[in-house]
Tab-separated table of C-alpha atoms in Angstrom:
chain	number	residue	atom	x	y	z
G	14	MET	CA	-5.384	26.427	-29.688
G	15	ALA	CA	-4.817	29.677	-27.938
G	16	THR	CA	-2.533	32.159	-26.680
G	17	PHE	CA	-1.683	34.055	-23.692
G	18	ALA	CA	0.464	37.572	-23.999
G	19	VAL	CA	2.127	39.052	-21.269
G	20	ASN	CA	4.888	42.320	-20.874
G	21	ASP	CA	5.178	41.690	-24.965
G	22	LYS	CA	5.771	38.007	-25.572
G	23	THR	CA	3.281	35.260	-26.041
G	24	TYR	CA	2.371	31.823	-25.045
G	25	GLU	CA	0.784	29.402	-26.462
G	26	ILE	CA	-1.728	27.492	-24.415
G	27	ASP	CA	-4.774	25.615	-24.706
G	28	ASP	CA	-7.625	25.453	-23.210
G	29	HIS	CA	-7.528	24.761	-19.749
G	30	ASN	CA	-4.548	27.901	-19.925
G	31	PHE	CA	-1.827	25.267	-19.739
G	32	LEU	CA	1.941	25.861	-22.148
G	33	THR	CA	1.327	23.629	-24.616
G	34	ASP	CA	5.157	23.395	-24.622
G	35	ARG	CA	6.723	23.458	-20.934
G	36	ASP	CA	10.062	24.628	-22.306
G	37	ALA	CA	8.493	27.647	-23.379
G	38	TRP	CA	8.300	28.737	-19.381
G	39	ASP	CA	9.619	31.443	-17.716
G	40	GLU	CA	9.138	33.465	-15.152
G	41	ASN	CA	6.920	36.128	-17.086
G	42	PHE	CA	4.281	33.444	-17.873
G	43	ALA	CA	4.169	32.587	-14.252
G	44	LYS	CA	3.462	36.027	-13.065
G	45	GLY	CA	1.748	37.110	-15.947
G	46	MET	CA	-0.490	33.917	-15.625
G	47	ALA	CA	-1.155	34.403	-11.534
G	48	ALA	CA	-2.641	37.844	-12.330
G	49	LYS	CA	-4.989	35.948	-15.186
G	50	LEU	CA	-5.796	33.158	-12.122
G	51	ASN	CA	-6.791	36.744	-9.625
G	52	MET	CA	-4.176	35.680	-7.467
G	53	PRO	CA	-4.382	38.622	-4.776
G	54	GLY	CA	-0.771	40.630	-4.057
G	55	GLY	CA	0.662	38.451	-6.783
G	56	LEU	CA	3.471	35.792	-6.224
G	57	ARG	CA	5.480	36.066	-2.930
G	58	GLU	CA	8.567	33.602	-2.116
G	59	ASP	CA	6.190	30.938	-0.741
G	60	HIS	CA	4.368	30.936	-3.929
G	61	TRP	CA	8.061	30.247	-6.049
G	62	LYS	CA	9.296	28.052	-3.727
G	63	VAL	CA	7.079	25.747	-4.914
G	64	ILE	CA	6.824	26.418	-8.379
G	65	ARG	CA	10.610	26.252	-8.138
G	66	PHE	CA	10.054	22.606	-6.521
G	67	ILE	CA	7.410	21.506	-9.211
G	68	ARG	CA	10.033	22.307	-12.313
G	69	ASN	CA	13.328	21.258	-10.057
G	70	ALA	CA	11.101	17.510	-9.428
G	71	PHE	CA	9.920	17.376	-12.955
G	72	THR	CA	13.617	17.942	-14.258
G	73	GLU	CA	15.065	15.365	-11.924
G	74	THR	CA	12.010	12.675	-12.552
G	75	GLY	CA	10.154	13.499	-15.858
G	76	GLU	CA	7.198	13.533	-13.892
G	77	CYS	CA	4.769	16.030	-12.100
G	78	PRO	CA	5.339	15.428	-8.254
G	79	LEU	CA	2.156	14.192	-6.905
G	80	VAL	CA	0.696	17.031	-4.333
G	81	TYR	CA	1.443	14.870	-1.653
G	82	GLN	CA	5.047	15.258	-2.308
G	83	THR	CA	5.038	18.688	-2.794
G	84	CYS	CA	3.248	19.686	0.277
G	85	LYS	CA	5.767	17.127	2.465
G	86	THR	CA	8.904	19.046	0.924
G	87	ASN	CA	7.844	22.322	1.463
G	88	GLY	CA	6.017	21.743	4.786
G	89	LEU	CA	2.642	22.709	3.784
G	90	THR	CA	-0.664	21.519	4.721
G	91	SER	CA	-4.310	21.205	2.385
G	92	LYS	CA	-5.162	24.650	3.802
G	93	THR	CA	-1.689	26.245	3.276
G	94	LEU	CA	-1.812	25.213	-0.041
G	95	LYS	CA	-5.061	26.800	-0.801
G	96	ASP	CA	-4.156	29.901	0.530
G	97	LEU	CA	-1.174	30.094	-1.822
G	98	PHE	CA	-3.175	28.731	-4.829
G	99	PRO	CA	-6.898	28.777	-4.282
G	100	THR	CA	-7.549	27.402	-7.785
G	101	GLY	CA	-5.866	24.100	-6.582
G	102	TYR	CA	-2.652	22.309	-7.130
G	103	LEU	CA	-3.402	21.053	-10.611
G	104	ARG	CA	-5.068	23.708	-11.985
G	105	GLY	CA	-2.906	26.664	-9.938
G	106	ALA	CA	0.497	25.440	-8.577
G	107	CYS	CA	1.215	23.233	-11.582
G	108	LEU	CA	0.035	25.390	-14.451
G	109	LEU	CA	1.865	28.079	-13.086
G	110	ALA	CA	4.952	25.896	-13.167
G	111	GLY	CA	4.196	24.796	-16.802
G	112	ILE	CA	3.765	21.563	-15.920
G	113	SER	CA	0.715	19.199	-15.315
G	114	TYR	CA	0.142	15.610	-14.250
G	115	GLN	CA	-0.396	14.852	-18.100
G	116	ASP	CA	3.457	15.311	-18.985
G	117	ARG	CA	3.708	12.202	-16.355
G	118	ILE	CA	2.189	9.889	-19.292
G	119	VAL	CA	5.016	10.855	-22.132
G	120	ASN	CA	6.695	7.689	-23.169
G	121	TYR	CA	10.270	9.312	-22.309
G	122	TYR	CA	12.273	7.426	-25.010
G	123	GLY	CA	10.983	9.614	-27.222
G	124	GLU	CA	7.031	9.450	-28.797
G	125	ALA	CA	5.123	12.192	-27.566
G	126	ARG	CA	1.565	12.034	-26.130
G	127	PRO	CA	-1.572	12.064	-28.262
G	128	LYS	CA	-2.918	15.406	-28.831
G	129	LYS	CA	-6.150	14.089	-28.969
G	130	PRO	CA	-7.537	12.026	-26.709
G	131	THR	CA	-9.403	8.745	-28.311
G	132	ALA	CA	-12.022	6.395	-26.948
G	133	VAL	CA	-11.201	3.008	-26.067
G	134	SER	CA	-12.385	0.532	-24.048
G	135	THR	CA	-11.748	-1.617	-20.997
G	136	GLU	CA	-13.569	-5.212	-20.383
G	137	ILE	CA	-14.830	-6.118	-16.694
G	138	PRO	CA	-17.185	-9.145	-16.364
G	139	GLU	CA	-20.752	-8.544	-18.123
G	140	LYS	CA	-19.822	-5.020	-19.114
G	141	THR	CA	-17.458	-2.537	-20.930
G	142	TYR	CA	-16.261	1.271	-20.129
G	143	ARG	CA	-15.291	3.385	-22.372
G	144	ILE	CA	-12.096	5.335	-21.437
G	145	ASN	CA	-9.754	7.294	-23.160
G	146	VAL	CA	-5.913	7.309	-23.742
G	147	MET	CA	-5.124	8.604	-20.278
G	148	GLY	CA	-7.964	6.059	-18.471
G	149	PHE	CA	-10.499	8.064	-17.754
G	150	LEU	CA	-14.064	7.176	-17.933
G	151	VAL	CA	-15.295	8.873	-20.719
G	152	ASP	CA	-18.513	9.339	-19.692
G	153	PRO	CA	-19.263	9.768	-15.923
G	154	GLY	CA	-22.734	8.457	-16.240
G	155	GLU	CA	-21.418	4.900	-17.065
G	156	TRP	CA	-20.183	5.036	-13.998
G	157	ASP	CA	-21.432	2.577	-10.654
G	158	GLU	CA	-19.637	0.604	-7.979
G	159	GLY	CA	-18.453	-2.311	-10.101
G	160	TYR	CA	-16.197	-0.038	-12.278
G	161	ALA	CA	-14.750	1.761	-9.185
G	162	TRP	CA	-13.769	-1.509	-7.602
G	163	HIS	CA	-11.855	-2.800	-10.517
G	164	ARG	CA	-10.036	0.340	-11.464
G	165	ALA	CA	-8.942	-0.156	-7.124
G	166	GLN	CA	-8.106	-3.395	-7.826
G	167	GLU	CA	-5.675	-2.592	-10.477
G	168	MET	CA	-4.311	0.185	-8.347
G	169	HIS	CA	-4.365	-2.166	-5.173
G	170	ILE	CA	-5.877	-0.446	-3.204
G	171	ARG	CA	-8.733	-2.123	-1.230
G	172	LEU	CA	-11.633	-0.122	-0.756
G	173	THR	CA	-13.160	0.807	2.716
G	174	ASP	CA	-15.978	2.753	4.214
G	175	THR	CA	-13.691	5.696	4.030
G	176	HIS	CA	-12.592	5.431	0.626
G	177	TRP	CA	-16.728	5.180	-0.791
G	178	ARG	CA	-17.278	8.104	1.284
G	179	ILE	CA	-14.724	10.590	-0.763
G	180	ILE	CA	-15.537	8.499	-3.785
G	181	ASN	CA	-19.329	9.413	-3.090
G	182	SER	CA	-18.623	13.291	-2.117
G	183	MET	CA	-16.688	14.240	-5.466
G	184	ARG	CA	-19.391	12.448	-7.397
G	185	GLU	CA	-21.719	14.442	-5.418
G	186	ILE	CA	-19.768	17.619	-6.493
G	187	TYR	CA	-19.232	16.773	-9.813
G	188	LYS	CA	-23.242	16.366	-10.486
G	189	LYS	CA	-23.692	20.027	-9.061
G	190	THR	CA	-21.157	22.133	-10.403
G	191	GLY	CA	-20.063	20.217	-13.618
G	192	MET	CA	-16.558	20.503	-12.589
G	193	VAL	CA	-14.148	18.335	-10.977
G	194	PRO	CA	-13.437	18.916	-7.813
G	195	THR	CA	-10.051	20.601	-6.070
G	196	ILE	CA	-8.290	18.347	-4.042
G	197	PHE	CA	-9.095	21.326	-1.350
G	198	GLU	CA	-13.207	20.993	-1.744
G	199	VAL	CA	-12.156	16.887	-1.238
G	200	CYS	CA	-10.562	17.498	2.041
G	201	GLU	CA	-13.080	20.123	3.500
G	202	LYS	CA	-15.580	18.205	2.738
G	203	ASN	CA	-14.545	14.754	4.232
G	204	ARG	CA	-12.475	16.961	7.228
G	205	ILE	CA	-9.238	15.114	6.409
G	206	GLU	CA	-6.044	16.163	5.814
G	207	LEU	CA	-3.437	15.316	2.539
G	208	ILE	CA	-1.278	12.817	4.614
G	209	GLU	CA	-4.638	10.772	5.448
G	210	LEU	CA	-5.674	11.329	1.491
G	211	GLU	CA	-2.230	9.714	0.556
G	212	ASN	CA	-2.645	6.783	2.638
G	213	LEU	CA	-6.229	6.470	0.989
G	214	PHE	CA	-5.373	7.094	-2.512
G	215	PRO	CA	-1.436	6.459	-3.013
G	216	SER	CA	-0.998	6.844	-6.783
G	217	GLY	CA	-2.504	10.667	-6.305
G	218	TYR	CA	-5.792	12.624	-5.857
G	219	HIS	CA	-6.237	12.704	-9.993
G	220	ARG	CA	-4.784	9.744	-10.527
G	221	GLY	CA	-6.242	7.422	-8.423
G	222	ALA	CA	-9.373	8.876	-6.655
G	223	ASN	CA	-10.217	10.852	-9.380
G	224	LYS	CA	-10.056	7.673	-11.854
G	225	ILE	CA	-11.328	5.515	-9.176
G	226	ALA	CA	-14.521	8.334	-8.765
G	227	GLY	CA	-15.272	7.914	-12.799
G	228	LEU	CA	-14.461	11.845	-13.224
G	229	PRO	CA	-13.239	12.965	-16.285
G	230	SER	CA	-9.510	14.467	-16.282
G	231	ILE	CA	-9.588	18.310	-16.475
G	232	PHE	CA	-7.802	17.834	-20.081
G	233	GLN	CA	-11.394	16.580	-21.355
G	234	LYS	CA	-13.832	18.492	-22.875
G	235	ILE	CA	-16.953	18.326	-20.138
């Protein structure tokens, strides 16, 4: 556990700078974290519009909104969203809003999510893959096309050549950088817009494409 101090106020954050208690969020946190992320010019009304939408959507639904929903509602393309939040949707906009997609797996009947992901296994014919409690592959090196196919089946996705091109590009970026690529990187590399990515992976980028590609959650130690 770490702390983040700004304007004489201290917040508890995790290893990825996310608030550990989303109810501790205020505009002071967002402004201070924007400076920490080296966002030029600080937060403007365009930024606040997105941040407020994410927080309001979470309040209404109990879920972190998908990037597709945020862009559609606010009239943004992947390029305009990247211009606003260069570090990414999850690692930029959602982080500043004090919400993350991890909040989506909370049991809303009162049971908190596990504090530390523990490895569990899912068995696929003739092979067993280790996944954590959020459904992400523990070791990206265990990934193969069979794993991707079965995860896609669970999400009711029929993998096409376009799906495979995106999946392979994500794995290539991860192999080169050791980082899960942002949605902006994937869109730019494959020359597609968010609407196309939504049609391919309706359950979301991190919750869909990232899982099928066998890449870790950004909340895992990688």
